[in-house]
Coordinates of C-alpha atoms in Angstrom, one line a residue:
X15 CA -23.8 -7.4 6.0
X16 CA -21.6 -5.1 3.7
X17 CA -23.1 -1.8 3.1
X18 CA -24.6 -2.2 -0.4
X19 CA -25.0 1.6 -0.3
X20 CA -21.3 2.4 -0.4
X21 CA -20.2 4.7 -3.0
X22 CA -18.4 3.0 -6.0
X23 CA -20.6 0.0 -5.2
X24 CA -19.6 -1.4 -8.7
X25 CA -16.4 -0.2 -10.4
X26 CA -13.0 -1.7 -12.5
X27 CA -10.5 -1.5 -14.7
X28 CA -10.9 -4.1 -17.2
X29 CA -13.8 -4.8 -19.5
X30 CA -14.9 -8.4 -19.3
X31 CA -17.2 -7.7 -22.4
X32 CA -15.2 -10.8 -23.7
X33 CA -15.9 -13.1 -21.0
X34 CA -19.3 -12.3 -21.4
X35 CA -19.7 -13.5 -24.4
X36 CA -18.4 -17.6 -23.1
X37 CA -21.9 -18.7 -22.6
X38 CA -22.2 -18.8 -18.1
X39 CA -22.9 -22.6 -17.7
X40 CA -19.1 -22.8 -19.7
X41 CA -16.9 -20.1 -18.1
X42 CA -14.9 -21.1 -15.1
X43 CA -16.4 -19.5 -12.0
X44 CA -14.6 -15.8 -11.2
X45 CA -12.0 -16.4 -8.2
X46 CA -12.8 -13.7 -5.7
X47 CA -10.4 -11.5 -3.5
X48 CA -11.3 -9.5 -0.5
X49 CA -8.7 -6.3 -0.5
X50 CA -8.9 -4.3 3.0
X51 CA -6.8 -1.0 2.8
X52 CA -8.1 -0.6 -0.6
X53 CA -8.2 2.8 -1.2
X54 CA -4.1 2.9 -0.7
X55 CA -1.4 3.2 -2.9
X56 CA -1.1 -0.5 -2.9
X57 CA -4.8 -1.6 -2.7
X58 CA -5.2 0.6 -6.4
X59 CA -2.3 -1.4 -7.6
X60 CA -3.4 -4.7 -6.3
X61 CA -6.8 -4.3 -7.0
X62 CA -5.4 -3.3 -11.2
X63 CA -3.5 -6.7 -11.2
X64 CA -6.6 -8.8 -9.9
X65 CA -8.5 -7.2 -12.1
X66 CA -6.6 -8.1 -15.3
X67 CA -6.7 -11.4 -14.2
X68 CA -10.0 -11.8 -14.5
X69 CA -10.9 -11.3 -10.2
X70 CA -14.1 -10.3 -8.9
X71 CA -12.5 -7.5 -6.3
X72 CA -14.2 -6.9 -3.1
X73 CA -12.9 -4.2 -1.1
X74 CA -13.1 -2.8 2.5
X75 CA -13.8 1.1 3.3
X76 CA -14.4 3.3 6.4
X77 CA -17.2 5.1 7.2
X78 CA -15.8 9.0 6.1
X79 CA -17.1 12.0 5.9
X80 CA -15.4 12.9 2.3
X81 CA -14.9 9.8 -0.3
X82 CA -11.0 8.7 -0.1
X83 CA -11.5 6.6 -3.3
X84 CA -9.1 8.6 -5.9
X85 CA -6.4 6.4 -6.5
X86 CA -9.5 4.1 -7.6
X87 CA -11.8 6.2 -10.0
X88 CA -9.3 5.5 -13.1
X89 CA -11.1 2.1 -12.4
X90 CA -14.3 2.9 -11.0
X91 CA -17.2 2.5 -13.9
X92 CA -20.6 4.3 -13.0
X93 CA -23.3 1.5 -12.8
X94 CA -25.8 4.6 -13.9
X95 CA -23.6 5.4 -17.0
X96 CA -22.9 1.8 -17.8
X97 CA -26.4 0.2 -17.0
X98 CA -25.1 -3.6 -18.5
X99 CA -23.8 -5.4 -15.9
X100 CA -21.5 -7.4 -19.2
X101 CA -20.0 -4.1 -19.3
X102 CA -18.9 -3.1 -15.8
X103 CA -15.8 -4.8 -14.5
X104 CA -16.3 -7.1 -11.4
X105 CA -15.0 -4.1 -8.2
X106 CA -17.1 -3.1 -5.5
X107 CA -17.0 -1.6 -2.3
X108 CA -18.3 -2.1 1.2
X109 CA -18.3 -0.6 4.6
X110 CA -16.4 -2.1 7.2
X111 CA -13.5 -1.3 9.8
X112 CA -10.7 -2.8 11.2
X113 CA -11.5 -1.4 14.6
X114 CA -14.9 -4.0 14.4
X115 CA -15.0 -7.6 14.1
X116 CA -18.8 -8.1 13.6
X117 CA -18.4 -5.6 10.5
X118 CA -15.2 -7.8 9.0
X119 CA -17.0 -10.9 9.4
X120 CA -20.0 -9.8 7.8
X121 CA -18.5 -8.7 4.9
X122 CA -16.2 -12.3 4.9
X123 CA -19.6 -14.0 5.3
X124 CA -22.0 -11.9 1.9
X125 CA -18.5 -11.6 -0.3
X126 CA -17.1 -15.7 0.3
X127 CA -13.7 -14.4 -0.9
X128 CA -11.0 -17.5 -1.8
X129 CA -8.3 -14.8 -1.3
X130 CA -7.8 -12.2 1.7
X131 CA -5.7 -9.3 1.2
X132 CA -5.0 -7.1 4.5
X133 CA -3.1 -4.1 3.4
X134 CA -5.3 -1.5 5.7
X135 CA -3.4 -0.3 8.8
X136 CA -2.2 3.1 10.3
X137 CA 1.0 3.4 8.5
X138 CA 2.7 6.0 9.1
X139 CA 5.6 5.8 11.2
X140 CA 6.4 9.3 12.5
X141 CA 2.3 9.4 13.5
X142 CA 1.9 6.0 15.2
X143 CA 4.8 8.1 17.8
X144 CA 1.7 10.5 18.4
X145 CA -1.1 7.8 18.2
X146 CA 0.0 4.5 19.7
X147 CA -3.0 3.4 21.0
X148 CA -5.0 3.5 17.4
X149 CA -1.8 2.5 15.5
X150 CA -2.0 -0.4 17.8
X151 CA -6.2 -1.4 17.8
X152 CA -5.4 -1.4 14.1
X153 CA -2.6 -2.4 12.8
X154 CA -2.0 -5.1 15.1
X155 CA -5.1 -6.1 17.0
X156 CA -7.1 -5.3 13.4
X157 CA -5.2 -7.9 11.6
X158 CA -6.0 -10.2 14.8
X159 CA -9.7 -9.9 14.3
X160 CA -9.7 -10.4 10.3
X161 CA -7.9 -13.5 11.0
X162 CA -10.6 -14.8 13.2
X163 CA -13.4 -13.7 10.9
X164 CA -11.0 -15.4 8.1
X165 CA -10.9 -19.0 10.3
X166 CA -14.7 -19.0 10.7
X167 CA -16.1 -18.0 7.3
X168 CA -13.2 -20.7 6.1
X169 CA -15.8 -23.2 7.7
X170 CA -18.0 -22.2 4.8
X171 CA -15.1 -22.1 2.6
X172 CA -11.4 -21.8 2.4
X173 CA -9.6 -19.0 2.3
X174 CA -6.2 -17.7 1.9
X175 CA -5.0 -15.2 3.8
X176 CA -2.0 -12.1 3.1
X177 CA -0.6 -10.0 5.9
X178 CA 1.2 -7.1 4.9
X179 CA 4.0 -6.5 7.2
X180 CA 6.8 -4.0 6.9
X181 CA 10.5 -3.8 6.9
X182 CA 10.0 -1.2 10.0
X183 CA 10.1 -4.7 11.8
X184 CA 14.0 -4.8 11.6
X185 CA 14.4 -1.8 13.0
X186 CA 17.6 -1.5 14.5
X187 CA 18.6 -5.2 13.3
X188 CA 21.9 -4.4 11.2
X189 CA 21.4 -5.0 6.8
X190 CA 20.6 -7.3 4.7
X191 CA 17.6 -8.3 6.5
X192 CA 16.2 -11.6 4.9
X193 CA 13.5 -14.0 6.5
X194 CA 15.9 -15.4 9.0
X195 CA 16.5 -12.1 10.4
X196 CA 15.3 -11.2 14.2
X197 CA 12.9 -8.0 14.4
X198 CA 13.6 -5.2 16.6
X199 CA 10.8 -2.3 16.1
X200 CA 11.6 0.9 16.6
X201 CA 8.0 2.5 16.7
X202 CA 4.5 1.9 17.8
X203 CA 3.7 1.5 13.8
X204 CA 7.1 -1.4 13.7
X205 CA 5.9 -3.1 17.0
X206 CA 2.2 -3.5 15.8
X207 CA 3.0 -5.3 12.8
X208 CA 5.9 -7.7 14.5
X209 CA 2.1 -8.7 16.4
X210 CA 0.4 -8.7 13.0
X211 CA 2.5 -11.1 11.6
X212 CA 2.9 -13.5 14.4
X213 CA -0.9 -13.8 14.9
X214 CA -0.7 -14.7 11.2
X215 CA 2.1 -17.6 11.8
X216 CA -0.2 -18.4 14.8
X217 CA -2.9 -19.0 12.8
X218 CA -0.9 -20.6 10.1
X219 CA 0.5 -23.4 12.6
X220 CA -2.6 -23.4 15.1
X221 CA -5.6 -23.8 12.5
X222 CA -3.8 -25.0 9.6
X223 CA -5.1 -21.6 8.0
X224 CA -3.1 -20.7 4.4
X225 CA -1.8 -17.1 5.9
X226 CA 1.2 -16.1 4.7
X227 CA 3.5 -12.7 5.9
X228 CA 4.9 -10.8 3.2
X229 CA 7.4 -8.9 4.5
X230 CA 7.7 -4.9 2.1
X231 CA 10.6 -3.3 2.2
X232 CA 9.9 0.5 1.2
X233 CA 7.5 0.7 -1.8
X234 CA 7.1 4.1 -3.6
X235 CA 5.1 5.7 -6.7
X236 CA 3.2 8.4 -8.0
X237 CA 0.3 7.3 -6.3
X238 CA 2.4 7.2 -2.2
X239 CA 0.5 9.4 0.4
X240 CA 1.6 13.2 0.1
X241 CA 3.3 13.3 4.1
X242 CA 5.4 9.9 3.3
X243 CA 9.0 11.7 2.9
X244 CA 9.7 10.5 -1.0
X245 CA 5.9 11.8 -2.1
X246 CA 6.7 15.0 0.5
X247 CA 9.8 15.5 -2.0
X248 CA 8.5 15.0 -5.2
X249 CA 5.5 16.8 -4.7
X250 CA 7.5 19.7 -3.3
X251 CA 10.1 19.9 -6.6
X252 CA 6.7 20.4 -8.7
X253 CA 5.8 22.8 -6.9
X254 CA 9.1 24.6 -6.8
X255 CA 9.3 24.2 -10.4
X256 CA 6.0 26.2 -11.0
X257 CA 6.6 29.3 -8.2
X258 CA 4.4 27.3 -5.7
X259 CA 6.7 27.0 -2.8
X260 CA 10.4 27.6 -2.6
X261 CA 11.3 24.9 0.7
X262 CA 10.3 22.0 1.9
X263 CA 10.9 20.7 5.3
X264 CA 12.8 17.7 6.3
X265 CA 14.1 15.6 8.7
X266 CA 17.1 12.9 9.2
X267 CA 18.3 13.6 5.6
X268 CA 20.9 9.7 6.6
X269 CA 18.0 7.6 6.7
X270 CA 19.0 5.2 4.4
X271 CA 16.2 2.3 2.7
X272 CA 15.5 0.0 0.3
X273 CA 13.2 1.5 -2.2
X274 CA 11.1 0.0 -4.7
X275 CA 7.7 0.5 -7.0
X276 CA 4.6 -0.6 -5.4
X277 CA 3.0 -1.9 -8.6
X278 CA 6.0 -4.4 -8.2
X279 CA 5.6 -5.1 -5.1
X280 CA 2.1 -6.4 -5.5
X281 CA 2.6 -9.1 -7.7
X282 CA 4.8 -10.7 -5.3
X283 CA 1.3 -10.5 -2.8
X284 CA -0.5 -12.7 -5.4
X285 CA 2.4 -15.0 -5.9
X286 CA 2.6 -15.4 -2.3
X287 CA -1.1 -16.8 -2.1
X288 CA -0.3 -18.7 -5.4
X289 CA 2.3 -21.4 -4.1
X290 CA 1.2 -24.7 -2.7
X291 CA 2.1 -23.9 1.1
X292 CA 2.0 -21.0 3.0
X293 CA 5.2 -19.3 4.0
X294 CA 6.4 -16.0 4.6
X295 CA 8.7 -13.9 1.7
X296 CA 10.8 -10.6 2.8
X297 CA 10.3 -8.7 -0.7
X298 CA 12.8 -5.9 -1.6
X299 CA 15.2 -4.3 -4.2
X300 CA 18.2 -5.3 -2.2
X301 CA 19.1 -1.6 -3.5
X302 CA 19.7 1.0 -0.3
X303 CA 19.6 4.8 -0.8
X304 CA 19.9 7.4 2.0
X305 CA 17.3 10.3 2.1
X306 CA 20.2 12.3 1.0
X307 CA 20.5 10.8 -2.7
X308 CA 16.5 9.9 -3.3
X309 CA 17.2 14.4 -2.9
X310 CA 19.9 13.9 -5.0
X311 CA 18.3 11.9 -7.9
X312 CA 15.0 13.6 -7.8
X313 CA 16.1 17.3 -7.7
X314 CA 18.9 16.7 -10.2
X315 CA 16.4 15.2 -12.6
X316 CA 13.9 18.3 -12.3
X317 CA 17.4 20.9 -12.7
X318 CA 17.5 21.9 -9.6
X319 CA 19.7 22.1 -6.5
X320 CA 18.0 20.9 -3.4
X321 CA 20.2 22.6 -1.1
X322 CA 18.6 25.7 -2.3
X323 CA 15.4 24.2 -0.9
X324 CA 15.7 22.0 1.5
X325 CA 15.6 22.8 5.2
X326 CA 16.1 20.4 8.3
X327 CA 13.5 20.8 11.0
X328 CA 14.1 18.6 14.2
X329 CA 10.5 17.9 14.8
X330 CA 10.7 16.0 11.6
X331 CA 13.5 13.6 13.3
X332 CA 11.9 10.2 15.2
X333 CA 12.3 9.7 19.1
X334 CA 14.0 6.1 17.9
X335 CA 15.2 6.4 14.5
X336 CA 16.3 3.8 12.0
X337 CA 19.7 4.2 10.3
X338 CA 19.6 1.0 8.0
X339 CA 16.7 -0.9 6.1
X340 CA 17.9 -3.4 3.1
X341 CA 16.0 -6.4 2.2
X342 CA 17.7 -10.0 1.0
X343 CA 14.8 -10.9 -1.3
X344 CA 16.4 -14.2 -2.9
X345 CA 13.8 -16.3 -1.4
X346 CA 11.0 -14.7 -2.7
X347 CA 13.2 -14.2 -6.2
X348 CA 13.8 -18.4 -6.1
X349 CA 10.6 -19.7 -5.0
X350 CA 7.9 -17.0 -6.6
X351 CA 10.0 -16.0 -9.5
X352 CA 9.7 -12.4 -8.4
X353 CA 12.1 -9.7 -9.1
X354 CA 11.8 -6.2 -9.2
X355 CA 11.2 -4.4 -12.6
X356 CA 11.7 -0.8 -11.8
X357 CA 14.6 0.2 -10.8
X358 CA 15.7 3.3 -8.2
X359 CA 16.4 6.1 -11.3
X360 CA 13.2 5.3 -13.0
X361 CA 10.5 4.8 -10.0
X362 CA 12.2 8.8 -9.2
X363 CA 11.9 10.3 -12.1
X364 CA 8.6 8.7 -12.8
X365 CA 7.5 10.5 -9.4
X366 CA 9.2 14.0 -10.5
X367 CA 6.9 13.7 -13.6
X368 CA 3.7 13.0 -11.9
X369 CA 4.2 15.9 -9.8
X370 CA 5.6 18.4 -11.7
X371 CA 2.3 17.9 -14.3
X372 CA 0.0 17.8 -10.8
X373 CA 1.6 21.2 -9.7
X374 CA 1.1 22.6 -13.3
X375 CA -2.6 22.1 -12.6
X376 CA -2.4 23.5 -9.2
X377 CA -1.1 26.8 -10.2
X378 CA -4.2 27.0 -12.6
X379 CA -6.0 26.7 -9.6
X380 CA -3.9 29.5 -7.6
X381 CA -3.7 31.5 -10.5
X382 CA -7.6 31.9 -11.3
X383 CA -7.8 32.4 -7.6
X384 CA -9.4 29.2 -6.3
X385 CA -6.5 28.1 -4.2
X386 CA -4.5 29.5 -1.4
X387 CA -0.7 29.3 -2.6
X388 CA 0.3 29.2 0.7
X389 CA -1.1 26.1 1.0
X390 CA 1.6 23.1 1.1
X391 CA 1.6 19.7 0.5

């Protein structure tokens, strides 16, 4: 069963002090969502919109030696500090792991979610070159196993199901790449979740199972892991704004991609699970930007130059790169009503912001001699 011990067993973002107050026997029972991957840029966001409408939020964390939960303690409430269970918003967390099925269907089994969410994978591209075999287990065979614990505890009661897949798929596949287009994966990460999302069709058309594929086209914000190349940049101009560092070190500067804001990009997960059939939704900006202007934009913004900072290193460069990714969302902008709200300016500048106030606090750290300013991102 779920590890009742885990830390942030009860947490949120929203205070249900209102609901409370509806007398139990007349408020409609709490849908329940099951988020793996969590503690990611995306789970934090999806987890927020569940939240403010009015989920109980189970999520899925690995066994680590040092808590990974800070993208979630804006929402995590103390159960110590906020004793009345009226008080704390419906979000906790339990131990479990892709890499093991008995875990996942234990947790499916105590939690009786009606809404699975499987964001967790190893998703970085350049690093699934250097660990195939794990990007593999998890990524693609993970999803595998959460689907079966998904078509069992659905005997108990049903489910529905969202994969996460990736415009990675594409590949080399020329743009605009809409649900119609043919995959062609161009790294371990890419070929693991073209397996991912046909065991979720399989399942789909083999056990009737409400699994859908959404199909993310780059997603960014404040919040995107600090060795992801747009989070790598922004972090870096902060840093060169304060005397922190004065390069950063990139690779295939052509690269071009469809970039949007994750908190965007999540509603389109709950719409997905919202419709009356299952069916799978490519979900993009339809907006494509090299590696060279995101540069552009974000140093421009902050007053600076970046070819006074920026240096190519080859390592940095893919054994099979991708020149092209740009999504044709109009499906998922006719039948879900989703479009995105931020657009490419605004989702850089609201990065640039973030980390030039993070740096600020970093050099307080350097300065009073806690921090090695060596140290980089």
């Amino acid at each position: 069963m779920a590890d009742s011990s885990a830390p942030h067993s009860n947490g949120g973002a929203v205070a249900v002090a209102d609901a409370e107050a509806v007398p139990r026997s007349l408020a409609p029972p709490r849908r329940v969502a099951l988020v793996t991957g969590i503690t990611g840029q995306d789970g934090s966001y999806l987890t927020e919109l569940l939240l403010s409408k009015g989920y109980e939020v189970h999520g899925l964390i690995r066994r680590s030696s040092n808590f990974n939960t800070q993208r979630l303690d804006h929402i995590y409430h103390d159960p110590h500090a906020t004793p009345s269970a009226a008080l704390r918003p419906p979000m906790r967390l339990h131990y479990a792991d892709l890499s093991d099925s008995s875990s996942l269907r234990r947790a499916l089994d105590h939690v009786l979610p009606d809404e699975v969410y499987n964001l967790a994978a190893q998703s970085h591209v350049a690093v699934s070159f250097e660990v195939p075999d794990y990007t593999a287990d998890v990524t693609a065979t993970g999803a595998l196993r959460l689907l079966e614990a998904v078509r069992l505890s659905a005997k108990t009661k049903p489910m529905r199901y969202y994969q996460a897949g990736s415009s990675e798929m594409f590949g080399s596949t020329p743009p605009p790449q809409s649900e119609a287009t043919p995959f062609h994966p161009r790294s371990p990460y890419a070929a693991a979740k073209v397996a991912a999302h046909w065991y979720t069709v399989n399942y789909r058309e083999a056990y009737g199972l409400f699994a859908c594929n959404g199909v993310l086209f780059n997603h960014e914000s404040p919040r995107r892991g600090e060795n992801f190349v747009t989070r790598k940049i922004t972090r870096a101009i902060g840093r060169i704004k304060v005397g922190l560092q004065t390069k950063v070190f990139l690779g295939n500067l052509s690269a071009a991609r469809d970039w949007g804001f994750a908190g965007d990009y999540v509603e389109a997960m709950w719409l997905m699970l919202q419709q009356d059939k299952p069916d799978d939704y490519v979900v993009a900006t339809e907006e494509c930007h090299t590696v060279e202007e995101f540069l552009q934009a974000a140093f421009g913004y902050a007053g600076l130059n970046w070819k006074d900072h920026v240096v190519i290193d080859k390592k940095y460069f893919r054994p099979s790169e991708v020149d092209c990714l740009q999504g044709d969302s109009s499906k998922s902008r006719r039948v879900l009503g989703w479009k995105p709200k931020v657009g490419f300016q605004q989702l850089v500048e609201m990065m640039v912001d973030n980390d030039i106030e993070l740096a600020k606090k970093e050099k307080v750290l350097v300065d009073a001699g806690y921090r090695d300013p060596k140290q980089q991102p």
